[in-house]
Structures are given as structure tokens and as C-alpha cells.
Tab-separated table of C-alpha atoms in Angstrom:
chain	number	residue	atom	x	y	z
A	1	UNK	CA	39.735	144.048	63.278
A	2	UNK	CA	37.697	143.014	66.175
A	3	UNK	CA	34.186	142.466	66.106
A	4	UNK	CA	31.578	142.205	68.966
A	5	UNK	CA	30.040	139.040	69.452
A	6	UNK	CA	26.316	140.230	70.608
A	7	UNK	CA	24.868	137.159	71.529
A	8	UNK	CA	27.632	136.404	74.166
A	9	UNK	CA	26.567	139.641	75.985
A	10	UNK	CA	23.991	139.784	78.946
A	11	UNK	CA	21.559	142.420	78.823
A	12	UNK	CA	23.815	143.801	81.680
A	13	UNK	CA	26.476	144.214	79.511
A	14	UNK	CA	24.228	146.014	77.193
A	15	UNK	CA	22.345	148.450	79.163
A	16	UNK	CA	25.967	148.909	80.501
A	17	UNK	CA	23.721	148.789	84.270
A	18	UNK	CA	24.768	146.176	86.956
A	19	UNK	CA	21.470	145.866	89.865
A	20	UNK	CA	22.105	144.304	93.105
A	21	UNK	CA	20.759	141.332	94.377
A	22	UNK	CA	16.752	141.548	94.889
A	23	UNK	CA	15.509	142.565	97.929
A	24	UNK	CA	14.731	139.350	100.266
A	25	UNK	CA	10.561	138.703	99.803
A	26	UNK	CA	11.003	139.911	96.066
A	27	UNK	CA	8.630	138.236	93.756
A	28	UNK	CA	9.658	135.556	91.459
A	29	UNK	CA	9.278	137.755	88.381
A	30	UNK	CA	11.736	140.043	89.960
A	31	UNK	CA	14.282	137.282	91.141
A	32	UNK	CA	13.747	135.682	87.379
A	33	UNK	CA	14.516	139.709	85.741
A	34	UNK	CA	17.533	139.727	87.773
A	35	UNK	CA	19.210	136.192	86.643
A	36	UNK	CA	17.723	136.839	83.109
A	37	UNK	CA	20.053	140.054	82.433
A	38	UNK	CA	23.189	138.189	83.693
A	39	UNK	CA	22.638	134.947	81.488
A	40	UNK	CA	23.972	135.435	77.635
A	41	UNK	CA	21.610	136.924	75.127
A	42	UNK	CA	21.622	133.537	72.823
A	43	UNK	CA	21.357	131.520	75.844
A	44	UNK	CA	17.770	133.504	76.620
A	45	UNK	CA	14.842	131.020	75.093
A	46	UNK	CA	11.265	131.641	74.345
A	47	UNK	CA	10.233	131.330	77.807
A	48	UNK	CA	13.082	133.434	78.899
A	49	UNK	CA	11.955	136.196	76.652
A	50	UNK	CA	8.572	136.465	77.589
A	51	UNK	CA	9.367	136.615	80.940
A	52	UNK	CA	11.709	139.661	79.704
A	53	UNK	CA	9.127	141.204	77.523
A	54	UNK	CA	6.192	141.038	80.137
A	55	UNK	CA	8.302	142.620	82.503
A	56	UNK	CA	9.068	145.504	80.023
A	57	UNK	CA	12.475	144.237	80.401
A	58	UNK	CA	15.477	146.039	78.102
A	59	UNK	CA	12.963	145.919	75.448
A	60	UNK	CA	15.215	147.151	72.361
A	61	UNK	CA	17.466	143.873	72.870
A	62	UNK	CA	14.874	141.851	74.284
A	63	UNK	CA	12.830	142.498	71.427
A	64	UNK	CA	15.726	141.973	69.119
A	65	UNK	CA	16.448	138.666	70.266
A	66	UNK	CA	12.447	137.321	70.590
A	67	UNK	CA	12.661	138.475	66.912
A	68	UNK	CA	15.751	136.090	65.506
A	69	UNK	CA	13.633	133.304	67.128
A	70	UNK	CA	9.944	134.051	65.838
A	71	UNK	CA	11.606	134.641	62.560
A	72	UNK	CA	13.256	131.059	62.828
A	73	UNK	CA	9.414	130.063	63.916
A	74	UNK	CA	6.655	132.093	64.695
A	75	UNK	CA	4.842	129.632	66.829
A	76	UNK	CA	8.392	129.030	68.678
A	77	UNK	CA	7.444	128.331	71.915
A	78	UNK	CA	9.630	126.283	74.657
A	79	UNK	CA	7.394	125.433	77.117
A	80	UNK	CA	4.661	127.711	76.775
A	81	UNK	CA	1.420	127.503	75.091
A	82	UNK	CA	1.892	127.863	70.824
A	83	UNK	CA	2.166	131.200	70.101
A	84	UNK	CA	2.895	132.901	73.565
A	85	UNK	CA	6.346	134.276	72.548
A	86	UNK	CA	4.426	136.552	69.767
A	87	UNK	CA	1.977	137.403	72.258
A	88	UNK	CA	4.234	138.964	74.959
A	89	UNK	CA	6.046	140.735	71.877
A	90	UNK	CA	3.218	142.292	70.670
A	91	UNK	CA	1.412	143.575	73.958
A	92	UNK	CA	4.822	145.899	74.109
A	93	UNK	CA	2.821	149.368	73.731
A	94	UNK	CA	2.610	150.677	70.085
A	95	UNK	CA	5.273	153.783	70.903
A	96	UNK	CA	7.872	151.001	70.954
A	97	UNK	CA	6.932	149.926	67.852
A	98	UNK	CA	7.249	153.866	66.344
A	99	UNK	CA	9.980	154.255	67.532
A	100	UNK	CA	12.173	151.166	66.462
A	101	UNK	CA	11.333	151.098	62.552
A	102	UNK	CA	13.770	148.065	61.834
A	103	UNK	CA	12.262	146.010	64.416
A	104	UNK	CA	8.524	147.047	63.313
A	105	UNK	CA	9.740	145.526	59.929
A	106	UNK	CA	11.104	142.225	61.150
A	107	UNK	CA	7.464	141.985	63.218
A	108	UNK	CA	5.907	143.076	59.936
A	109	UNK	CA	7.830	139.961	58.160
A	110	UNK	CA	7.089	137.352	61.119
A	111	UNK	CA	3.024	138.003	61.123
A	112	UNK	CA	3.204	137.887	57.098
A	113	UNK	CA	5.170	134.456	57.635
A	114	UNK	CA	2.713	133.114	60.528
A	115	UNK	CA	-0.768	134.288	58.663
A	116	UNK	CA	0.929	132.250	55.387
A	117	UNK	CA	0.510	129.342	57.631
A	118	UNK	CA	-2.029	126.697	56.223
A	119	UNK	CA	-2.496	125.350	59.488
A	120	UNK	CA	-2.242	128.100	61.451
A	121	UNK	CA	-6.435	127.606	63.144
A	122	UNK	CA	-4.819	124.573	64.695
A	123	UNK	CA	-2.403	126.469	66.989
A	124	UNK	CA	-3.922	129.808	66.761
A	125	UNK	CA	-7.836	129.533	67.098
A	126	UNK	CA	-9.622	132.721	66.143
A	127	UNK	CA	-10.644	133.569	69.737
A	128	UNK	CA	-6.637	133.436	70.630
A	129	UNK	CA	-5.472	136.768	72.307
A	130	UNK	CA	-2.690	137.322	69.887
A	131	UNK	CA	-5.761	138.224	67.330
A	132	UNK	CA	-6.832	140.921	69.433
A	133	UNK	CA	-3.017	142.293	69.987
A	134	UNK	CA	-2.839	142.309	66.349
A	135	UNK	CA	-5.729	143.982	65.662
A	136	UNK	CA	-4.342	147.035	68.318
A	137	UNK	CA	-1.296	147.043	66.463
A	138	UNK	CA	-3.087	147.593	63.416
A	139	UNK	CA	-5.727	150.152	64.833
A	140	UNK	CA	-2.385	152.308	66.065
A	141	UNK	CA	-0.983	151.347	62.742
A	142	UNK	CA	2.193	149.612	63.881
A	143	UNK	CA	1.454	146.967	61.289
């Protein structure tokens, strides 16, 4: 039997859409998008992802992925600032979230997992903007 090995696939592969080349004076975030869907899914990092994410970017895999990684850590981080991976994945629009009941779930599991977190005012201070995404989650009863 043959199985699929996911991670090996670019989001190319699994939108099953190839995009040329950006157009020359295309903005880094687009130049980044492009290179991002060609590069292996469990190559893609933290700050990979949120680039992804911000960009509204194959958000079912995208998602998927920034998932297995906050679930591993939910401060995981890379290079950016503690906390920023959860951030970009929950500023996706609450209809995502209604419509993808598994991955609501594993979100569900991550915030139980960070909020557990004895030290969590240290990385995430109460005026941090991942409060506030939260709370719109909540208030359109995602979480």
C-alpha cells in the first residue's frame, strides 16, 4: 500500500495550482508567498507560517501545519516576538474557524495548553494583542 507523505508536499502540490513568477516591482510579501508554496510543508517554520497566514495564504494547510507546531509549543516562535505564530493564526476570520471543526479543536487544545502556563504574564503580558484576538474568537464563539 502506498501512503502519502504530507509534509514532503508544497502547498503547490496541494492546492494542485502552479503561479508564475511575480510580477517584477512585486512586494516582498508577494515574492516571499511565491517561494513559500514551493518549499516542503515540514520545511515551513514559525516565521514561514505567519508570513503564510497573514497573507491568507492556503489557509486549510497552512493552518494545519502552524497547528502541529503550536501544539509542540504554543509560544513557538523562530525569530519572531513570543507568541506571534498564535497571533497570525488567530486573526484568520472566525468563518474559517466554522467551517474547519477539527482544526477549531486542535486551537481549542493549544489555548487550553498555553493559558495552563504558570508563566505565561512573562511572554504574554495582558495588554498583548493575542488577548484581544482571543477575546473575538470567543465573542463569535469559535472558542
Amino acid at each position: 500500500m502506498n501512503t502519502i507523505d504530507l509534509g514532503s508536499m508544497t502547498l503547490e502540490d496541494l492546492d494542485g495550482e502552479t503561479r508564475p513568477e511575480p510580477p517584477a516591482g512585486a512586494s516582498r510579501a508577494q515574492q516571499a508567498v511565491h517561494t513559500l508554496r514551493q518549499t516542503p510543508i515540514r520545511a515551513l517554520g514559525a516565521e514561514e507560517l505567519y508570513v503564510l497566514l497573514r497573507q491568507r495564504e492556503s489557509l486549510e494547510s497552512v493552518a494545519s501545519w502552524a497547528l502541529t507546531l503550536l501544539e509542540e509549543d504554543p509560544l513557538s516562535i523562530g525569530d519572531l516576538l513570543p507568541g506571534g505564530l498564535l497571533l497570525a493564526l488567530t486573526s484568520i476570520p472566525p468563518e474559517f474557524w466554522y467551517g474547519n471543526a477539527h482544526s477549531t479543536a486542535r486551537l481549542r487544545a493549544v489555548i487550553e495548553s498555553l493559558t495552563a502556563q504558570d508563566d505565561l504574564a512573562t511572554y504574554l503580558p495582558a495588554d498583548h494583542e493575542i488577548w484581544q484576538q482571543l477575546e473575538t474568537l470567543h465573542k463569535a464563539e469559535v472558542l
